[in-house]
mmCIF file of N, CA and C in Angstrom:
data_model
loop_
_atom_site.group_PDB
_atom_site.id
_atom_site.type_symbol
_atom_site.label_atom_id
_atom_site.label_comp_id
_atom_site.label_asym_id
_atom_site.label_seq_id
_atom_site.Cartn_x
_atom_site.Cartn_y
_atom_site.Cartn_z
ATOM 1 N N UNK A 1 32.379 294.210 212.308
ATOM 2 C CA UNK A 1 33.616 293.750 211.705
ATOM 3 C C UNK A 1 33.374 293.156 210.325
ATOM 4 N N UNK A 2 32.184 292.625 210.090
ATOM 5 C CA UNK A 2 31.898 292.029 208.781
ATOM 6 C C UNK A 2 31.786 293.091 207.698
ATOM 7 N N UNK A 3 31.251 294.266 208.052
ATOM 8 C CA UNK A 3 31.175 295.354 207.069
ATOM 9 C C UNK A 3 32.568 295.824 206.662
ATOM 10 N N UNK A 4 33.450 295.895 207.642
ATOM 11 C CA UNK A 4 34.823 296.315 207.352
ATOM 12 C C UNK A 4 35.521 295.303 206.439
ATOM 13 N N UNK A 5 35.313 294.033 206.700
ATOM 14 C CA UNK A 5 35.919 292.983 205.876
ATOM 15 C C UNK A 5 35.361 293.021 204.454
ATOM 16 N N UNK A 6 34.055 293.234 204.334
ATOM 17 C CA UNK A 6 33.423 293.335 203.019
ATOM 18 C C UNK A 6 33.971 294.540 202.257
ATOM 19 N N UNK A 7 34.108 295.661 202.948
ATOM 20 C CA UNK A 7 34.664 296.859 202.321
ATOM 21 C C UNK A 7 36.090 296.614 201.837
ATOM 22 N N UNK A 8 36.898 295.950 202.627
ATOM 23 C CA UNK A 8 38.272 295.638 202.225
ATOM 24 C C UNK A 8 38.308 294.756 200.978
ATOM 25 N N UNK A 9 37.420 293.761 200.910
ATOM 26 C CA UNK A 9 37.360 292.877 199.737
ATOM 27 C C UNK A 9 36.962 293.652 198.486
ATOM 28 N N UNK A 10 35.974 294.547 198.634
ATOM 29 C CA UNK A 10 35.520 295.347 197.487
ATOM 30 C C UNK A 10 36.636 296.261 197.006
ATOM 31 N N UNK A 11 37.289 296.951 197.928
ATOM 32 C CA UNK A 11 38.380 297.855 197.556
ATOM 33 C C UNK A 11 39.532 297.106 196.906
ATOM 34 N N UNK A 12 39.859 295.951 197.446
ATOM 35 C CA UNK A 12 40.939 295.149 196.868
ATOM 36 C C UNK A 12 40.596 294.725 195.444
ATOM 37 N N UNK A 13 39.369 294.308 195.233
ATOM 38 C CA UNK A 13 38.951 293.861 193.897
ATOM 39 C C UNK A 13 39.018 295.002 192.881
ATOM 40 N N UNK A 14 38.497 296.189 193.252
ATOM 41 C CA UNK A 14 38.534 297.323 192.330
ATOM 42 C C UNK A 14 39.958 297.796 192.066
ATOM 43 N N UNK A 15 40.787 297.818 193.092
ATOM 44 C CA UNK A 15 42.170 298.260 192.880
ATOM 45 C C UNK A 15 42.918 297.294 191.970
ATOM 46 N N UNK A 16 42.681 296.007 192.115
ATOM 47 C CA UNK A 16 43.306 295.024 191.222
ATOM 48 C C UNK A 16 42.827 295.205 189.786
ATOM 49 N N UNK A 17 41.548 295.521 189.613
ATOM 50 C CA UNK A 17 41.003 295.722 188.273
ATOM 51 C C UNK A 17 41.618 296.950 187.608
ATOM 52 N N UNK A 18 41.775 298.030 188.353
ATOM 53 C CA UNK A 18 42.340 299.263 187.801
ATOM 54 C C UNK A 18 43.811 299.058 187.444
ATOM 55 N N UNK A 19 44.580 298.503 188.346
ATOM 56 C CA UNK A 19 46.010 298.300 188.114
ATOM 57 C C UNK A 19 46.245 297.287 187.004
ATOM 58 N N UNK A 20 45.411 296.285 186.921
ATOM 59 C CA UNK A 20 45.579 295.237 185.918
ATOM 60 C C UNK A 20 45.373 295.711 184.496
ATOM 61 N N UNK A 21 44.564 296.754 184.294
ATOM 62 C CA UNK A 21 44.276 297.238 182.943
ATOM 63 C C UNK A 21 44.950 298.569 182.643
ATOM 64 N N UNK A 22 45.832 299.032 183.530
ATOM 65 C CA UNK A 22 46.487 300.322 183.329
ATOM 66 C C UNK A 22 47.531 300.226 182.222
ATOM 67 N N UNK A 23 47.487 301.193 181.306
ATOM 68 C CA UNK A 23 48.463 301.248 180.222
ATOM 69 C C UNK A 23 49.146 302.608 180.246
ATOM 70 N N UNK A 24 50.460 302.624 180.398
ATOM 71 C CA UNK A 24 51.191 303.884 180.465
ATOM 72 C C UNK A 24 51.086 304.666 179.160
ATOM 73 N N UNK A 25 51.024 303.976 178.012
ATOM 74 C CA UNK A 25 50.884 304.669 176.729
ATOM 75 C C UNK A 25 49.557 305.415 176.651
ATOM 76 N N UNK A 26 48.497 304.767 177.077
ATOM 77 C CA UNK A 26 47.180 305.406 177.068
ATOM 78 C C UNK A 26 47.156 306.580 178.026
ATOM 79 N N UNK A 27 47.759 306.422 179.190
ATOM 80 C CA UNK A 27 47.814 307.499 180.169
ATOM 81 C C UNK A 27 48.550 308.712 179.611
ATOM 82 N N UNK A 28 49.704 308.499 178.992
ATOM 83 C CA UNK A 28 50.481 309.608 178.434
ATOM 84 C C UNK A 28 49.728 310.312 177.315
ATOM 85 N N UNK A 29 49.096 309.531 176.426
ATOM 86 C CA UNK A 29 48.323 310.121 175.340
ATOM 87 C C UNK A 29 47.177 310.966 175.896
ATOM 88 N N UNK A 30 46.425 310.414 176.843
ATOM 89 C CA UNK A 30 45.287 311.129 177.411
ATOM 90 C C UNK A 30 45.741 312.400 178.116
ATOM 91 N N UNK A 31 46.844 312.334 178.833
ATOM 92 C CA UNK A 31 47.340 313.513 179.536
ATOM 93 C C UNK A 31 47.730 314.608 178.558
ATOM 94 N N UNK A 32 48.454 314.255 177.482
ATOM 95 C CA UNK A 32 48.850 315.257 176.490
ATOM 96 C C UNK A 32 47.645 315.831 175.760
ATOM 97 N N UNK A 33 46.754 314.955 175.312
ATOM 98 C CA UNK A 33 45.592 315.402 174.550
ATOM 99 C C UNK A 33 44.678 316.287 175.391
ATOM 100 N N UNK A 34 44.371 315.861 176.617
ATOM 101 C CA UNK A 34 43.457 316.637 177.448
ATOM 102 C C UNK A 34 44.064 317.961 177.885
ATOM 103 N N UNK A 35 45.366 317.994 178.119
ATOM 104 C CA UNK A 35 46.021 319.260 178.447
ATOM 105 C C UNK A 35 45.879 320.235 177.289
ATOM 106 N N UNK A 36 46.160 319.792 176.077
ATOM 107 C CA UNK A 36 46.016 320.624 174.884
ATOM 108 C C UNK A 36 44.567 321.075 174.717
ATOM 109 N N UNK A 37 43.634 320.146 174.818
ATOM 110 C CA UNK A 37 42.221 320.437 174.589
ATOM 111 C C UNK A 37 41.696 321.471 175.583
ATOM 112 N N UNK A 38 41.956 321.278 176.874
ATOM 113 C CA UNK A 38 41.431 322.198 177.869
ATOM 114 C C UNK A 38 42.126 323.553 177.820
ATOM 115 N N UNK A 39 43.398 323.597 177.449
ATOM 116 C CA UNK A 39 44.082 324.878 177.277
ATOM 117 C C UNK A 39 43.402 325.700 176.195
ATOM 118 N N UNK A 40 43.162 325.063 175.050
ATOM 119 C CA UNK A 40 42.511 325.755 173.936
ATOM 120 C C UNK A 40 41.092 326.174 174.302
ATOM 121 N N UNK A 41 40.355 325.305 174.946
ATOM 122 C CA UNK A 41 38.975 325.588 175.308
ATOM 123 C C UNK A 41 38.897 326.731 176.307
ATOM 124 N N UNK A 42 39.733 326.706 177.333
ATOM 125 C CA UNK A 42 39.678 327.743 178.357
ATOM 126 C C UNK A 42 40.216 329.073 177.853
ATOM 127 N N UNK A 43 41.199 329.065 176.958
ATOM 128 C CA UNK A 43 41.675 330.314 176.373
ATOM 129 C C UNK A 43 40.594 330.945 175.514
ATOM 130 N N UNK A 44 39.858 330.154 174.762
ATOM 131 C CA UNK A 44 38.773 330.674 173.939
ATOM 132 C C UNK A 44 37.652 331.201 174.822
ATOM 133 N N UNK A 45 37.353 330.503 175.907
ATOM 134 C CA UNK A 45 36.283 330.929 176.805
ATOM 135 C C UNK A 45 36.679 332.195 177.556
ATOM 136 N N UNK A 46 37.950 332.344 177.891
ATOM 137 C CA UNK A 46 38.408 333.520 178.623
ATOM 138 C C UNK A 46 38.251 334.777 177.784
ATOM 139 N N UNK A 47 38.476 334.673 176.502
ATOM 140 C CA UNK A 47 38.336 335.845 175.644
ATOM 141 C C UNK A 47 36.935 335.941 175.056
ATOM 142 N N UNK A 48 36.071 334.983 175.359
ATOM 143 C CA UNK A 48 34.693 334.922 174.874
ATOM 144 C C UNK A 48 34.611 334.924 173.356
ATOM 145 N N UNK A 49 35.642 334.417 172.728
ATOM 146 C CA UNK A 49 35.672 334.334 171.275
ATOM 147 C C UNK A 49 35.989 332.887 170.918
ATOM 148 N N UNK A 50 34.956 332.105 170.681
ATOM 149 C CA UNK A 50 35.157 330.674 170.467
ATOM 150 C C UNK A 50 35.765 330.360 169.104
ATOM 151 N N UNK A 51 35.876 331.352 168.216
ATOM 152 C CA UNK A 51 36.597 331.116 166.962
ATOM 153 C C UNK A 51 38.079 330.906 167.241
ATOM 154 N N UNK A 52 38.567 331.449 168.343
ATOM 155 C CA UNK A 52 39.979 331.272 168.710
ATOM 156 C C UNK A 52 40.311 329.828 169.047
ATOM 157 N N UNK A 53 39.300 329.052 169.308
ATOM 158 C CA UNK A 53 39.519 327.644 169.621
ATOM 159 C C UNK A 53 40.261 326.960 168.489
ATOM 160 N N UNK A 54 40.030 327.404 167.263
ATOM 161 C CA UNK A 54 40.647 326.776 166.097
ATOM 162 C C UNK A 54 41.708 327.645 165.432
ATOM 163 N N UNK A 55 41.827 328.915 165.792
ATOM 164 C CA UNK A 55 42.732 329.795 165.048
ATOM 165 C C UNK A 55 44.004 330.131 165.809
ATOM 166 N N UNK A 56 43.945 331.053 166.749
ATOM 167 C CA UNK A 56 45.178 331.549 167.371
ATOM 168 C C UNK A 56 45.533 330.767 168.625
ATOM 169 N N UNK A 57 46.726 331.018 169.111
ATOM 170 C CA UNK A 57 47.203 330.346 170.325
ATOM 171 C C UNK A 57 47.363 331.362 171.443
ATOM 172 N N UNK A 58 46.289 331.962 171.861
ATOM 173 C CA UNK A 58 46.282 332.909 172.964
ATOM 174 C C UNK A 58 46.545 332.163 174.270
ATOM 175 N N UNK A 59 47.479 332.614 175.083
ATOM 176 C CA UNK A 59 47.808 331.958 176.353
ATOM 177 C C UNK A 59 47.280 332.783 177.512
ATOM 178 N N UNK A 60 46.978 332.100 178.606
ATOM 179 C CA UNK A 60 46.516 332.785 179.823
ATOM 180 C C UNK A 60 47.646 333.506 180.502
#
C-alpha cells in the first residue's frame, strides 16, 4: 500500500506542475508550427526531393 501511495503523490505532483505552467498561446503556436513543419518535411520526403521543402506546396 505504501508503493501505491507514493505513486499517487508522484503523479499528483507532476500533474500539478504540468497544469500550472500550461499556456494556451504556446500550445496553439506549437500546434500550428509543427503541423506546417511536418507537412512540408513529409511532402518533400515522399517525393524524395528535399528542395521542395522550401519551394513548392506539394500535398499528399
